[in-house]
PDB file of C-alpha atoms and ligand atoms in Angstrom:
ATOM      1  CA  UNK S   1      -9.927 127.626 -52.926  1.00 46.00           C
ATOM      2  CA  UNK S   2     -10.423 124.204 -54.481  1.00 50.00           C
ATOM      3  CA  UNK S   3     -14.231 125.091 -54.725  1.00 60.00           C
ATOM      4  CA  UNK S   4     -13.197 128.016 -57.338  1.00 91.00           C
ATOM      5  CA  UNK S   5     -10.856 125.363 -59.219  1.00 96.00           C
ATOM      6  CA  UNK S   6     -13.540 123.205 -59.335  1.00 97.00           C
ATOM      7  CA  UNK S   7     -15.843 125.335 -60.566  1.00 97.00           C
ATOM      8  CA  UNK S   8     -13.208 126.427 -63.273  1.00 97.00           C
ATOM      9  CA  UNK S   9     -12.676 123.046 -64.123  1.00 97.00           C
ATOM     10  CA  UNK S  10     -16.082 122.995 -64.633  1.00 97.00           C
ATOM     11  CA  UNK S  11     -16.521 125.975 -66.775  1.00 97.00           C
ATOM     12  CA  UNK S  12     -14.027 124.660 -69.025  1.00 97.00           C
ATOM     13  CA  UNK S  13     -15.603 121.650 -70.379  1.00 96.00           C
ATOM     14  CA  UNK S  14     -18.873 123.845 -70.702  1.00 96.00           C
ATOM     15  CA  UNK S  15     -16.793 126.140 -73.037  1.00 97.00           C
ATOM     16  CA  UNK S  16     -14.825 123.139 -74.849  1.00 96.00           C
ATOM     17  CA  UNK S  17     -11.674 124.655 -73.779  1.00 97.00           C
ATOM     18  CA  UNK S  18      -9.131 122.032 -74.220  1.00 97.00           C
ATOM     19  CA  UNK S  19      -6.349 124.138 -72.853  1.00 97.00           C
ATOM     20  CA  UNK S  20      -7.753 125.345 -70.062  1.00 97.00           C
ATOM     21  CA  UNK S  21      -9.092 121.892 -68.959  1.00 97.00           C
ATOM     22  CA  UNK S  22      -5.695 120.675 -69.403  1.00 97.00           C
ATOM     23  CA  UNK S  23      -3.863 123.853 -67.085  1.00 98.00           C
ATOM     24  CA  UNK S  24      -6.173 123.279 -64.855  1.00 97.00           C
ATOM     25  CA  UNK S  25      -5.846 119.519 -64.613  1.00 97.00           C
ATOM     26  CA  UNK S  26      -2.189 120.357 -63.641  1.00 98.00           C
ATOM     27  CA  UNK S  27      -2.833 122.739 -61.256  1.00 97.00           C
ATOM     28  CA  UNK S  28      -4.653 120.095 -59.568  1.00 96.00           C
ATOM     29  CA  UNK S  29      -1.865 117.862 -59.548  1.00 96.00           C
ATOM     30  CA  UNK S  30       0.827 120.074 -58.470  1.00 96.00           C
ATOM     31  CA  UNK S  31      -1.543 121.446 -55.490  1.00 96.00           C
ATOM     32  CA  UNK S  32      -1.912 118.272 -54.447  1.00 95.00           C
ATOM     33  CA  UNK S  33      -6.094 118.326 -54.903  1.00 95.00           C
ATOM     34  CA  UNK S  34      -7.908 115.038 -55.169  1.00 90.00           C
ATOM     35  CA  UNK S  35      -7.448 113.923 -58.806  1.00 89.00           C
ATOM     36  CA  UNK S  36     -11.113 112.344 -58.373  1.00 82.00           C
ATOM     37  CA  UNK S  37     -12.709 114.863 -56.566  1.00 91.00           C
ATOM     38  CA  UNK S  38     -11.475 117.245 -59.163  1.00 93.00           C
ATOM     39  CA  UNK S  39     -13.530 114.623 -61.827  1.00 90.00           C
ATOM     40  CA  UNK S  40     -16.186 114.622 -60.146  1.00 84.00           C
ATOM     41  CA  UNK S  41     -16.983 117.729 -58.648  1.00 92.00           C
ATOM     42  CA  UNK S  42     -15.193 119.331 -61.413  1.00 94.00           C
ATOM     43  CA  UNK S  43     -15.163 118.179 -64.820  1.00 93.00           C
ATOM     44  CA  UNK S  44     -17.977 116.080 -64.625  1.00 87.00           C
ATOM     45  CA  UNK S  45     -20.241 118.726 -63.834  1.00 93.00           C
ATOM     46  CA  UNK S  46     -19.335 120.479 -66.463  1.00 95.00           C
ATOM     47  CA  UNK S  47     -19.988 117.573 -68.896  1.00 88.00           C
ATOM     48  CA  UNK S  48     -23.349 116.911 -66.848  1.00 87.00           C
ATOM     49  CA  UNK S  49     -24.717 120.279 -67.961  1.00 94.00           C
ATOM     50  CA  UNK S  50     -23.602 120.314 -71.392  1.00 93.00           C
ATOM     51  CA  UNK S  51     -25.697 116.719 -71.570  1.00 86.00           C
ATOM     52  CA  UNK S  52     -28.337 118.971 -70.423  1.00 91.00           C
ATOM     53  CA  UNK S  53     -27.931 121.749 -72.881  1.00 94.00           C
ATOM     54  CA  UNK S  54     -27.446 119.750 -75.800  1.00 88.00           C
ATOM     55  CA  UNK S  55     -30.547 117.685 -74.710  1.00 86.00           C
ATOM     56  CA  UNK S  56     -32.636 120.477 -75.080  1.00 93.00           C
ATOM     57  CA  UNK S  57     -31.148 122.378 -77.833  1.00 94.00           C
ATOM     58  CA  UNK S  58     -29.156 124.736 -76.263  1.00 95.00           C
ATOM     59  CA  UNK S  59     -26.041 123.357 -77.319  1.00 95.00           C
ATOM     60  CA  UNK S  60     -25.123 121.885 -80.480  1.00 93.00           C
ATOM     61  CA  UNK S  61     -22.478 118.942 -81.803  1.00 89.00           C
ATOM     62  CA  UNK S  62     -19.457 121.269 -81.756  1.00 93.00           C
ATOM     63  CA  UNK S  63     -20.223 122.228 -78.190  1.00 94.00           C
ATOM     64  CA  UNK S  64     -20.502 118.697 -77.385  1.00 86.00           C
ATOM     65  CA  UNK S  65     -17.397 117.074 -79.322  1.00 89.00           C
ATOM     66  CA  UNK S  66     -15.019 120.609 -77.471  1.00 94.00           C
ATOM     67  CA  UNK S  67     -16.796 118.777 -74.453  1.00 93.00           C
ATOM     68  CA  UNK S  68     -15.796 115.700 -74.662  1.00 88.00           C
ATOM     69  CA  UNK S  69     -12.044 116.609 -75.693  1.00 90.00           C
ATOM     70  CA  UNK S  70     -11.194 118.926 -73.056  1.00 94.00           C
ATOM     71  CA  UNK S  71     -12.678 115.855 -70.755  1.00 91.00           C
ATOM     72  CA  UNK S  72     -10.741 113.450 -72.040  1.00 85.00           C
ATOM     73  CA  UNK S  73      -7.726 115.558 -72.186  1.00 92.00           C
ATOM     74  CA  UNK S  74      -7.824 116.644 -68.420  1.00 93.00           C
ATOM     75  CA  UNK S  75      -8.901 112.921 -67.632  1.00 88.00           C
ATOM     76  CA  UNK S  76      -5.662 111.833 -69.157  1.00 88.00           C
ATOM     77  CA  UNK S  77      -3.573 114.124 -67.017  1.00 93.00           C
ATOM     78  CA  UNK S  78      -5.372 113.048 -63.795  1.00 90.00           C
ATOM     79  CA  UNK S  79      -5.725 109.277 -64.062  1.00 81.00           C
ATOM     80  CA  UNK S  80      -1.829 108.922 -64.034  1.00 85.00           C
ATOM     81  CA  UNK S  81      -1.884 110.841 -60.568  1.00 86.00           C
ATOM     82  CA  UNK S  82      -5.306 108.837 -59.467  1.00 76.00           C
ATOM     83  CA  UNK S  83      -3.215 105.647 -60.069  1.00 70.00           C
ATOM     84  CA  UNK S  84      -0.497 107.178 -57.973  1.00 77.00           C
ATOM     85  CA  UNK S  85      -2.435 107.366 -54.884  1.00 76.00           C
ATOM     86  CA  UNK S  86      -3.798 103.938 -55.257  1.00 59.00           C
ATOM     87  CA  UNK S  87      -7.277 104.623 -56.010  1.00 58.00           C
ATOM     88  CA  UNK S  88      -8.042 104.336 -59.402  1.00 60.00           C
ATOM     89  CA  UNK S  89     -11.476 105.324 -60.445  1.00 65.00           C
ATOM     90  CA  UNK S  90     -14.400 102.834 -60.737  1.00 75.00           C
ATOM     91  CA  UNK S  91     -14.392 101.536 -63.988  1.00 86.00           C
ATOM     92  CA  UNK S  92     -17.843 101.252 -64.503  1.00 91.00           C
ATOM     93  CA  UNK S  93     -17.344  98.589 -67.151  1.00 95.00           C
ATOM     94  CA  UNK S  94     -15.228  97.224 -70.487  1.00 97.00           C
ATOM     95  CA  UNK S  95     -17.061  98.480 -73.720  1.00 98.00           C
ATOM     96  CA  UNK S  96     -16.005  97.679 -76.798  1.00 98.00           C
ATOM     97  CA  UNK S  97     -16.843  99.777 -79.878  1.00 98.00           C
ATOM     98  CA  UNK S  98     -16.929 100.589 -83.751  1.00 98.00           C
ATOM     99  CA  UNK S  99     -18.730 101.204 -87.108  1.00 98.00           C
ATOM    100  CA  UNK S 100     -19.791  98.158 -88.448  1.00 98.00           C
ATOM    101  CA  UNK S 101     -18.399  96.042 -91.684  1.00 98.00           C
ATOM    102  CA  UNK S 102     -18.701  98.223 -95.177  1.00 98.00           C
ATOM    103  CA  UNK S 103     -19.283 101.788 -93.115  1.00 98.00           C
ATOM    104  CA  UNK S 104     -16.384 104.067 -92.357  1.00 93.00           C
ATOM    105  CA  UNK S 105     -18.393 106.709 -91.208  1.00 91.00           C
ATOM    106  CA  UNK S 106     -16.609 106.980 -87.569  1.00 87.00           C
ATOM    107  CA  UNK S 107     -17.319 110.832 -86.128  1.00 82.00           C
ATOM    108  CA  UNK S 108     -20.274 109.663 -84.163  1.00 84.00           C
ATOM    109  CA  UNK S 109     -18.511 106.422 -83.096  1.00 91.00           C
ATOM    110  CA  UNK S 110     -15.682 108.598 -81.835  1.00 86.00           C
ATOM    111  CA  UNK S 111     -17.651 110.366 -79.680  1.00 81.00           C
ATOM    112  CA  UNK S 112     -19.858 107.758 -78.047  1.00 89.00           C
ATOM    113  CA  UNK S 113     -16.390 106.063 -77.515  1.00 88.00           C
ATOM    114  CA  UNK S 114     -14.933 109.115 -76.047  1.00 79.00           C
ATOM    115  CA  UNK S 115     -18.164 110.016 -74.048  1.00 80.00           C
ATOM    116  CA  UNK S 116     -18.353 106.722 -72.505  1.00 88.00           C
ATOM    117  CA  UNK S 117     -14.550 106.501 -72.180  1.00 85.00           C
ATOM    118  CA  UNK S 118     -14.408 110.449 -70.433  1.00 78.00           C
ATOM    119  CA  UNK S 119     -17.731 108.523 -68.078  1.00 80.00           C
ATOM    120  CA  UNK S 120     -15.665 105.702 -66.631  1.00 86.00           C
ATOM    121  CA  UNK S 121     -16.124 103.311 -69.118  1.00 92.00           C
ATOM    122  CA  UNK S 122     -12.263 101.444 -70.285  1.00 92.00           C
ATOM    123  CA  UNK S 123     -13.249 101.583 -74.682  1.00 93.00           C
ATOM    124  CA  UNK S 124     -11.504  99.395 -76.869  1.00 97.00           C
ATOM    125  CA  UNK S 125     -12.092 101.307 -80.181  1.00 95.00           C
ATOM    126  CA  UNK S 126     -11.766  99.407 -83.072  1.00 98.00           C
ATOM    127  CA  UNK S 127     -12.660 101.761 -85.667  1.00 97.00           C
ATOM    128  CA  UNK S 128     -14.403 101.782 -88.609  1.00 97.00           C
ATOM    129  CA  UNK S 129     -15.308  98.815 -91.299  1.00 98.00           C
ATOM    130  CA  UNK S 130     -15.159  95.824 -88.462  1.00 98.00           C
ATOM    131  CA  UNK S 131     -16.324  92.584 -89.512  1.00 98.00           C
ATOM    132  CA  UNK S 132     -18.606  90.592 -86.914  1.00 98.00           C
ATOM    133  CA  UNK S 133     -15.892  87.997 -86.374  1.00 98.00           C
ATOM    134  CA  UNK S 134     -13.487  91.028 -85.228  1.00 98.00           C
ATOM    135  CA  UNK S 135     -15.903  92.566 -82.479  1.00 98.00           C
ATOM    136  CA  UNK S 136     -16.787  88.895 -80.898  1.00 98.00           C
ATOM    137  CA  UNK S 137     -12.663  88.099 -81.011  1.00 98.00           C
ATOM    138  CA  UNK S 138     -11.982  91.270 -79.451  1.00 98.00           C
ATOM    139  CA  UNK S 139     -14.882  91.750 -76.897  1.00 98.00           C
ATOM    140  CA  UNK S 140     -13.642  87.707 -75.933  1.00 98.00           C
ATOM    141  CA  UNK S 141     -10.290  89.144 -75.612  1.00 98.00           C
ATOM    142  CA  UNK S 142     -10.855  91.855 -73.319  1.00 98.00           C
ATOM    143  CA  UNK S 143     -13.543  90.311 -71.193  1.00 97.00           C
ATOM    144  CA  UNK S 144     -15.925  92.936 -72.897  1.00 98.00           C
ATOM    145  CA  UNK S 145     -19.294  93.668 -70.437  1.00 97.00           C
ATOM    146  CA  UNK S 146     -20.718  95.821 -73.424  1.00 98.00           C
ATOM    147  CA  UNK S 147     -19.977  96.036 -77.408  1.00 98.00           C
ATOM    148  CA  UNK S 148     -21.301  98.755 -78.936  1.00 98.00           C
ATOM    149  CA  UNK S 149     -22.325  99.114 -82.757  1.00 98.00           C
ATOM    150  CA  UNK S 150     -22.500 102.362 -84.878  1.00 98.00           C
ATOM    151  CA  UNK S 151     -23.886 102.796 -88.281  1.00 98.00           C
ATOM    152  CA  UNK S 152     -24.843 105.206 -90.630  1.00 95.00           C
ATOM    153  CA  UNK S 153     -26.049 103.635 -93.641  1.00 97.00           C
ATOM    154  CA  UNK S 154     -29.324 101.863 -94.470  1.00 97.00           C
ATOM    155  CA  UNK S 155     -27.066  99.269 -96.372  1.00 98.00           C
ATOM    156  CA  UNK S 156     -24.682  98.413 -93.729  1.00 98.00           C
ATOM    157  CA  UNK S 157     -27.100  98.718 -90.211  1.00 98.00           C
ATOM    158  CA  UNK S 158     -27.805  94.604 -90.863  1.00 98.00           C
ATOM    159  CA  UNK S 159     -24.488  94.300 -89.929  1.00 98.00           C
ATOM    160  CA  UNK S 160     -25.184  95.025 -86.344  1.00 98.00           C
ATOM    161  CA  UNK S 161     -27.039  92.193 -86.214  1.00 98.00           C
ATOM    162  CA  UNK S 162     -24.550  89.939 -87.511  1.00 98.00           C
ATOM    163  CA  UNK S 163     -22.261  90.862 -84.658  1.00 98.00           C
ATOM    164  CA  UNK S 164     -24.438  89.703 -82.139  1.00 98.00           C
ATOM    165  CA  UNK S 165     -25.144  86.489 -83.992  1.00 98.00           C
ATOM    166  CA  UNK S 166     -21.291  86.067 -83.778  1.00 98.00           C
ATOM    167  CA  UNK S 167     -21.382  87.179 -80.308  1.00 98.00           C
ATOM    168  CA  UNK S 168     -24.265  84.263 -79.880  1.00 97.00           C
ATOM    169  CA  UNK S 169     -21.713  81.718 -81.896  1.00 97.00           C
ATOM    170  CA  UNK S 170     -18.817  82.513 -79.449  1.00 96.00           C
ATOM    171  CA  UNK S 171     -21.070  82.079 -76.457  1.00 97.00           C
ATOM    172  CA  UNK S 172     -21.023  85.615 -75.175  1.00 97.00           C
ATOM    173  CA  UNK S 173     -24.444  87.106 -75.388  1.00 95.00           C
ATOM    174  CA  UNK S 174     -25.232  86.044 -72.305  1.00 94.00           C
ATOM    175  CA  UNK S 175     -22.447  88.050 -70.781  1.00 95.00           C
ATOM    176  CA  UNK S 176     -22.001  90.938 -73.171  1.00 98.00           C
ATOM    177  CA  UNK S 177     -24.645  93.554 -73.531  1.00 98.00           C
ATOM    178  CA  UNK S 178     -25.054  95.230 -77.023  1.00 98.00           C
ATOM    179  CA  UNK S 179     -25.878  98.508 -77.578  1.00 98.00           C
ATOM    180  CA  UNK S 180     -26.452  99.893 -81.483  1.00 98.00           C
ATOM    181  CA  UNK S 181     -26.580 103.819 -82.729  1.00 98.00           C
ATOM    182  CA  UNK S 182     -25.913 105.592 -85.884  1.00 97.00           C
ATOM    183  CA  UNK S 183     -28.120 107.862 -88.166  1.00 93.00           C
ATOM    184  CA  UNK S 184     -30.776 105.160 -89.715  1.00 97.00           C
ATOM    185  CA  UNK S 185     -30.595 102.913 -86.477  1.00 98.00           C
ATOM    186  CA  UNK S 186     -34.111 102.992 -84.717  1.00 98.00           C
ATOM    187  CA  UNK S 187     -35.416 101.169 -81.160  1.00 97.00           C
ATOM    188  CA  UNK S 188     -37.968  99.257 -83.556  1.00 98.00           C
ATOM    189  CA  UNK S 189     -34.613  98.076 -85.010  1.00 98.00           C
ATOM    190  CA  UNK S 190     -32.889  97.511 -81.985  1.00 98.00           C
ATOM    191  CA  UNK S 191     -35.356  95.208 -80.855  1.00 98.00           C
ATOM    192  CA  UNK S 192     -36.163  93.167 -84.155  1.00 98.00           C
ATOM    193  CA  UNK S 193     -32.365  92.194 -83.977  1.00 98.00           C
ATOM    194  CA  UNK S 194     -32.171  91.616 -80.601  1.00 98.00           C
ATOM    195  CA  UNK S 195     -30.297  93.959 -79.457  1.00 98.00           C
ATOM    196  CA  UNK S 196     -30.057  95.029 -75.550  1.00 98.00           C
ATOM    197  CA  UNK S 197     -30.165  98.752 -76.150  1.00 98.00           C
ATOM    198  CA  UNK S 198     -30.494 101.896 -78.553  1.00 98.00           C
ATOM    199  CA  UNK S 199     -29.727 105.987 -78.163  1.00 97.00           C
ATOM    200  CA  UNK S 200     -29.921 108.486 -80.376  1.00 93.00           C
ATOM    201  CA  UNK S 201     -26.982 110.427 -79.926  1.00 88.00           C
ATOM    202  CA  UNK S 202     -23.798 109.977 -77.322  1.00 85.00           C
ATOM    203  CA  UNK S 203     -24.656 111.857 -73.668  1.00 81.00           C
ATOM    204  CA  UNK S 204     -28.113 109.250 -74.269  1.00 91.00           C
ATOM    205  CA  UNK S 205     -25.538 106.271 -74.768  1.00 93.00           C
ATOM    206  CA  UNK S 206     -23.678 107.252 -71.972  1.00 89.00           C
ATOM    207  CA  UNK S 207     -26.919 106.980 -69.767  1.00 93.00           C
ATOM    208  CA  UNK S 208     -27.962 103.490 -71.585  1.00 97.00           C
ATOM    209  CA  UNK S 209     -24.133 102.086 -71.092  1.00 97.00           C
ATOM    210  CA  UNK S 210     -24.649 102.811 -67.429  1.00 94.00           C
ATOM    211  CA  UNK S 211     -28.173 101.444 -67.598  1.00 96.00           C
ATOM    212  CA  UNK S 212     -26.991  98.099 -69.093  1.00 97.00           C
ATOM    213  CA  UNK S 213     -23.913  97.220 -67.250  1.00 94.00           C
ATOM    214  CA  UNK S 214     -24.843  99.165 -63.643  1.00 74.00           C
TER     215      UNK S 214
HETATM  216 CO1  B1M Z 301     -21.892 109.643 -95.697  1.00 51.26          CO
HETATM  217  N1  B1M Z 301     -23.774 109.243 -95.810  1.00 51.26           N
HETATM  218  N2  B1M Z 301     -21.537 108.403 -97.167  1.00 51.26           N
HETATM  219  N3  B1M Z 301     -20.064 110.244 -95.560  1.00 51.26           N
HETATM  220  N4  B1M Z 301     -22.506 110.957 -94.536  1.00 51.26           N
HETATM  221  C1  B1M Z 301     -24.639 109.807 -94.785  1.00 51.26           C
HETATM  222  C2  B1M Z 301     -24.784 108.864 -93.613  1.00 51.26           C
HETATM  223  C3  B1M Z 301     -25.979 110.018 -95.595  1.00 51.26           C
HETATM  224  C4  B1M Z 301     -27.239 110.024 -94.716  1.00 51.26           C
HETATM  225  C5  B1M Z 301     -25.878 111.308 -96.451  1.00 51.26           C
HETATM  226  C6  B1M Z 301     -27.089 111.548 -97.270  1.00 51.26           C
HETATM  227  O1  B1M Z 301     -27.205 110.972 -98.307  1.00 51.26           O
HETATM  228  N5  B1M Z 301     -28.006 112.407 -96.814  1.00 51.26           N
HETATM  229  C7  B1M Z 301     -25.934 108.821 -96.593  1.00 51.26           C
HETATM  230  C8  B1M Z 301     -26.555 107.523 -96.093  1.00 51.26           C
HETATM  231  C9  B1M Z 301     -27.866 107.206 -96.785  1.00 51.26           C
HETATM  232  C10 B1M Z 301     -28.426 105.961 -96.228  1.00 51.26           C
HETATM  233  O2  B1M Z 301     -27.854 104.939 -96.161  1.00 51.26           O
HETATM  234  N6  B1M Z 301     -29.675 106.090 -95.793  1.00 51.26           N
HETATM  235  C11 B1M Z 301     -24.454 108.687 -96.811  1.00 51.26           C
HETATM  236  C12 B1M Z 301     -23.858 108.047 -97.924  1.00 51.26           C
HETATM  237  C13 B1M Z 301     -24.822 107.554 -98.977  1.00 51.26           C
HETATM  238  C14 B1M Z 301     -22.482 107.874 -98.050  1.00 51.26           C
HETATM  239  C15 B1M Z 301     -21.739 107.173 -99.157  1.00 51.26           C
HETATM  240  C16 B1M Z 301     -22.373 105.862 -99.648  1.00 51.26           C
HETATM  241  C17 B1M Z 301     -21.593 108.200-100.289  1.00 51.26           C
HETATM  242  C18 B1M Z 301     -20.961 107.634-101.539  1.00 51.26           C
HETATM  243  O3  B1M Z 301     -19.797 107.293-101.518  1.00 51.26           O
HETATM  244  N7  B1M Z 301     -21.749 107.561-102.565  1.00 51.26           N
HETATM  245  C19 B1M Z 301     -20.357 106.939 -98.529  1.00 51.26           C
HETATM  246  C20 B1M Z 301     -20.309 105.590 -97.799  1.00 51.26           C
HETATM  247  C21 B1M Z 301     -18.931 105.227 -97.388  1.00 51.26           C
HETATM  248  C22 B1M Z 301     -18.963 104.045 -96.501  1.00 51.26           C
HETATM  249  O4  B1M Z 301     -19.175 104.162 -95.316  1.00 51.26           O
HETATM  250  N8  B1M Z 301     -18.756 102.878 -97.087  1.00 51.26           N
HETATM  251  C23 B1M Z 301     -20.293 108.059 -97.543  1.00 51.26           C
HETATM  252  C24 B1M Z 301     -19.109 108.666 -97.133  1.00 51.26           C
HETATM  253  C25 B1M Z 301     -19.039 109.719 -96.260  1.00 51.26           C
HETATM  254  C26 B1M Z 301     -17.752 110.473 -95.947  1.00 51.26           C
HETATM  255  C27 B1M Z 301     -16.520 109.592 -95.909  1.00 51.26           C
HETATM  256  C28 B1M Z 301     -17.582 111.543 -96.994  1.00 51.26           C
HETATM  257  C29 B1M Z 301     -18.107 111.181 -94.619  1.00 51.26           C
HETATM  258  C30 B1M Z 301     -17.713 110.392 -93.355  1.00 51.26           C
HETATM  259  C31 B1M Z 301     -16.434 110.931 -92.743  1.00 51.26           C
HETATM  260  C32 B1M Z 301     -16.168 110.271 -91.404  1.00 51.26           C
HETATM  261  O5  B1M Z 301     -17.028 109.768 -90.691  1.00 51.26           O
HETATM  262  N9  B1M Z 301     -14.895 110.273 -91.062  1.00 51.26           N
HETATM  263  C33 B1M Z 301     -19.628 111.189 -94.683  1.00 51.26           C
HETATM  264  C34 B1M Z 301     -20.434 112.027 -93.897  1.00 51.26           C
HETATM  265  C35 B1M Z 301     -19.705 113.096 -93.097  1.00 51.26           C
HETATM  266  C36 B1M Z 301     -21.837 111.908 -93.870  1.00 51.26           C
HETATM  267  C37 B1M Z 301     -22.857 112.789 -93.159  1.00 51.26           C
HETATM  268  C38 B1M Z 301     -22.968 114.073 -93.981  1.00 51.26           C
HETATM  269  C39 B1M Z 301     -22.562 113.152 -91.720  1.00 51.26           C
HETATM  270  C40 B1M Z 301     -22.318 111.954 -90.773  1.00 51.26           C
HETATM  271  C41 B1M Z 301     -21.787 112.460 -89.459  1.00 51.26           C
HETATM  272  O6  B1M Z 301     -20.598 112.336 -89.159  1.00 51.26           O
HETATM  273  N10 B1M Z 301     -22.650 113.098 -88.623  1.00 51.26           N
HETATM  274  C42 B1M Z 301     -24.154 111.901 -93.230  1.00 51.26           C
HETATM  275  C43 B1M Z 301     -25.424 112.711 -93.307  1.00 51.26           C
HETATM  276  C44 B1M Z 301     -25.941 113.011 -91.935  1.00 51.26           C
HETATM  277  O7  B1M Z 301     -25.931 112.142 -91.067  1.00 51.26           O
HETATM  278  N11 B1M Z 301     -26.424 114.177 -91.747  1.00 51.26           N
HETATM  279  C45 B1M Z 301     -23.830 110.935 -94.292  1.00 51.26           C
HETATM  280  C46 B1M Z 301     -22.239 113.668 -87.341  1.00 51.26           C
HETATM  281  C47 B1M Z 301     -22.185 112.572 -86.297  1.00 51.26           C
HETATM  282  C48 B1M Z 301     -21.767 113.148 -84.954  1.00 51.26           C
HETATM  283  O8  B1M Z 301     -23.470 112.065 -86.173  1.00 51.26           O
HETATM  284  O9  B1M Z 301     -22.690 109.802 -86.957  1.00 51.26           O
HETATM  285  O10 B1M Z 301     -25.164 110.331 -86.700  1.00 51.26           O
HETATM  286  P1  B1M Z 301     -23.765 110.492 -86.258  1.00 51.26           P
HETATM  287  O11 B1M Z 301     -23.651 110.049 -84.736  1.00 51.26           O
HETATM  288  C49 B1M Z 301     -24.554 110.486 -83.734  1.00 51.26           C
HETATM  289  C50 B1M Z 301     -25.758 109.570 -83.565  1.00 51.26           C
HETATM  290  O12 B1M Z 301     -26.125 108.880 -84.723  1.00 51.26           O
HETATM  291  C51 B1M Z 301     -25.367 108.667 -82.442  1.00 51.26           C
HETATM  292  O13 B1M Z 301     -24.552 109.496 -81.622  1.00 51.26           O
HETATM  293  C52 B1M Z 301     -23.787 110.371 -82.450  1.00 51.26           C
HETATM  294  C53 B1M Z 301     -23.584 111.656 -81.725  1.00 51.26           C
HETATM  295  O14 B1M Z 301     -24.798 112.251 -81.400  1.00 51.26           O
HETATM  296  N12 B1M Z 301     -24.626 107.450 -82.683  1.00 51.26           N
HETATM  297  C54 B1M Z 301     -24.652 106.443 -81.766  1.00 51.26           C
HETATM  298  C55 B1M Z 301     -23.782 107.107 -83.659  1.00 51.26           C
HETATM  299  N13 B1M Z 301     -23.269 105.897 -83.420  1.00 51.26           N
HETATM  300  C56 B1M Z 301     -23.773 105.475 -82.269  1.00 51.26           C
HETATM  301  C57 B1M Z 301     -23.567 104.300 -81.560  1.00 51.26           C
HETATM  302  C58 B1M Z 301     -24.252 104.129 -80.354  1.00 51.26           C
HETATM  303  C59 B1M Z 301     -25.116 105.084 -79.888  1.00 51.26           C
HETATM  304  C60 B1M Z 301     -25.335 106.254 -80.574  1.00 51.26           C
HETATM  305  O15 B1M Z 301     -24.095 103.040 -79.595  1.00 51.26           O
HETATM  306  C61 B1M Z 301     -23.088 102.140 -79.916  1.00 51.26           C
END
């Protein structure tokens, strides 16, 4: 019976139905089935092969951003319930992310947040137009294991490098990892500014978050 749910579950995320993650989600609850099992042998399948479809062009961004919402909204109704039974998921680490100083561009942002967020990761999102100062105060705050930096214009991806220079002032490169995206962001830029990490789109960051901080 809970192999059918589970496969429902994952269905659901494959077809970005929000609702129907969310019913489902309940049903778990209220017949008693392992919130995490239902994660991961649920939902999480279902977000593992639309990674895979969108990888290869088989899926496109809508697919992927219905994916990530119905995750996040079924993940919502579980965790309370996972927390209940005393064993709250791994957190696989603290990220902490947004769209650098002078750039409010934030739909791509949003979703690496939620991707990594739907993944295991606990994202502090601090939204768009965030000065360097802001993202080394607030991954110092939160004991941050990985800051990550989106932009999307030519004239505002230097930025990400002043964030790790004030990650570097505060002390905290050595403990925080930092991972940079957005539309002109390349690996050849990545590396000049000394950054730890760089993906293309958000199922890749997921991979690299886990990469960096596993
Ligand atoms: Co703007 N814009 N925009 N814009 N805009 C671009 C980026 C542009 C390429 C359009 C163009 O001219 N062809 C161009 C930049 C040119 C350049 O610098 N080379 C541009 C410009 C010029 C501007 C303005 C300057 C226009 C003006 O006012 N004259 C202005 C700037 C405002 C500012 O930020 N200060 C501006 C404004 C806007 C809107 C507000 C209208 C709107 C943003 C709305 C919003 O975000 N809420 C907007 C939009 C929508 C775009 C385009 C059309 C689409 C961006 C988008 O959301 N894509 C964009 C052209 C384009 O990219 N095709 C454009 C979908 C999104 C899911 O993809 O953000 O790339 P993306 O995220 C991807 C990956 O990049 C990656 O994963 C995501 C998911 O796969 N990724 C990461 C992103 N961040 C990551 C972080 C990671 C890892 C991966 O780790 C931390």
């Amino acid at each position: 019976m809970s192999e059918t749910l589970f496969e429902k579950m994952a269905q659901s995320i494959i077809d970005g139905e929000v609702e129907d993650a969310e019913a489902l989600a309940h049903e778990a609850v209220a017949t008693g089935v392992n919130p995490l099992d239902a994660i991961n042998e649920g939902y999480v399948k279902g977000l593992d092969y639309v990674g895979e479809e969108f990888g290869c062009g088989a899926m496109f961004l809508p697919d992927l951003v219905l994916a990530a919402e119905a995750m996040k909204t079924a993940v919502a109704i579980l965790e309370p319930e996972l927390a209940r039974r005393g064993e709250a998921r791994e957190v696989l680490g603290t990220a902490v992310v947004g769209t650098v100083e002078g750039d409010i561009h934030d739909i791509g942002k949003t979703l690496v947040g939620t991707m990594l967020s739907a993944s295991g990761f606990k994202v502090y999102d601090l939204g768009v137009n965030v000065s360097p100062a802001a993202f080394a105060a607030k991954a110092r705050e939160v004991g941050a294991n990985l800051v990550g930096l989106s932009a999307l214009l030519t004239t505002t991806m230097v930025k990400q490098r002043d964030v790790i220079e004030a990650l570097d002032d505060m002390g905290l490169r050595g403990q925080v990892k930092v991972m940079v995206g957005g539309a002109p962001v390349t690996k050849e830029w990545a590396s000049d500014i000394g950054a730890d990490g760089y993906s293309e789109d958000a199922i890749g960051a997921v991979a690299l978050a886990k990469r960096l901080v596993g």
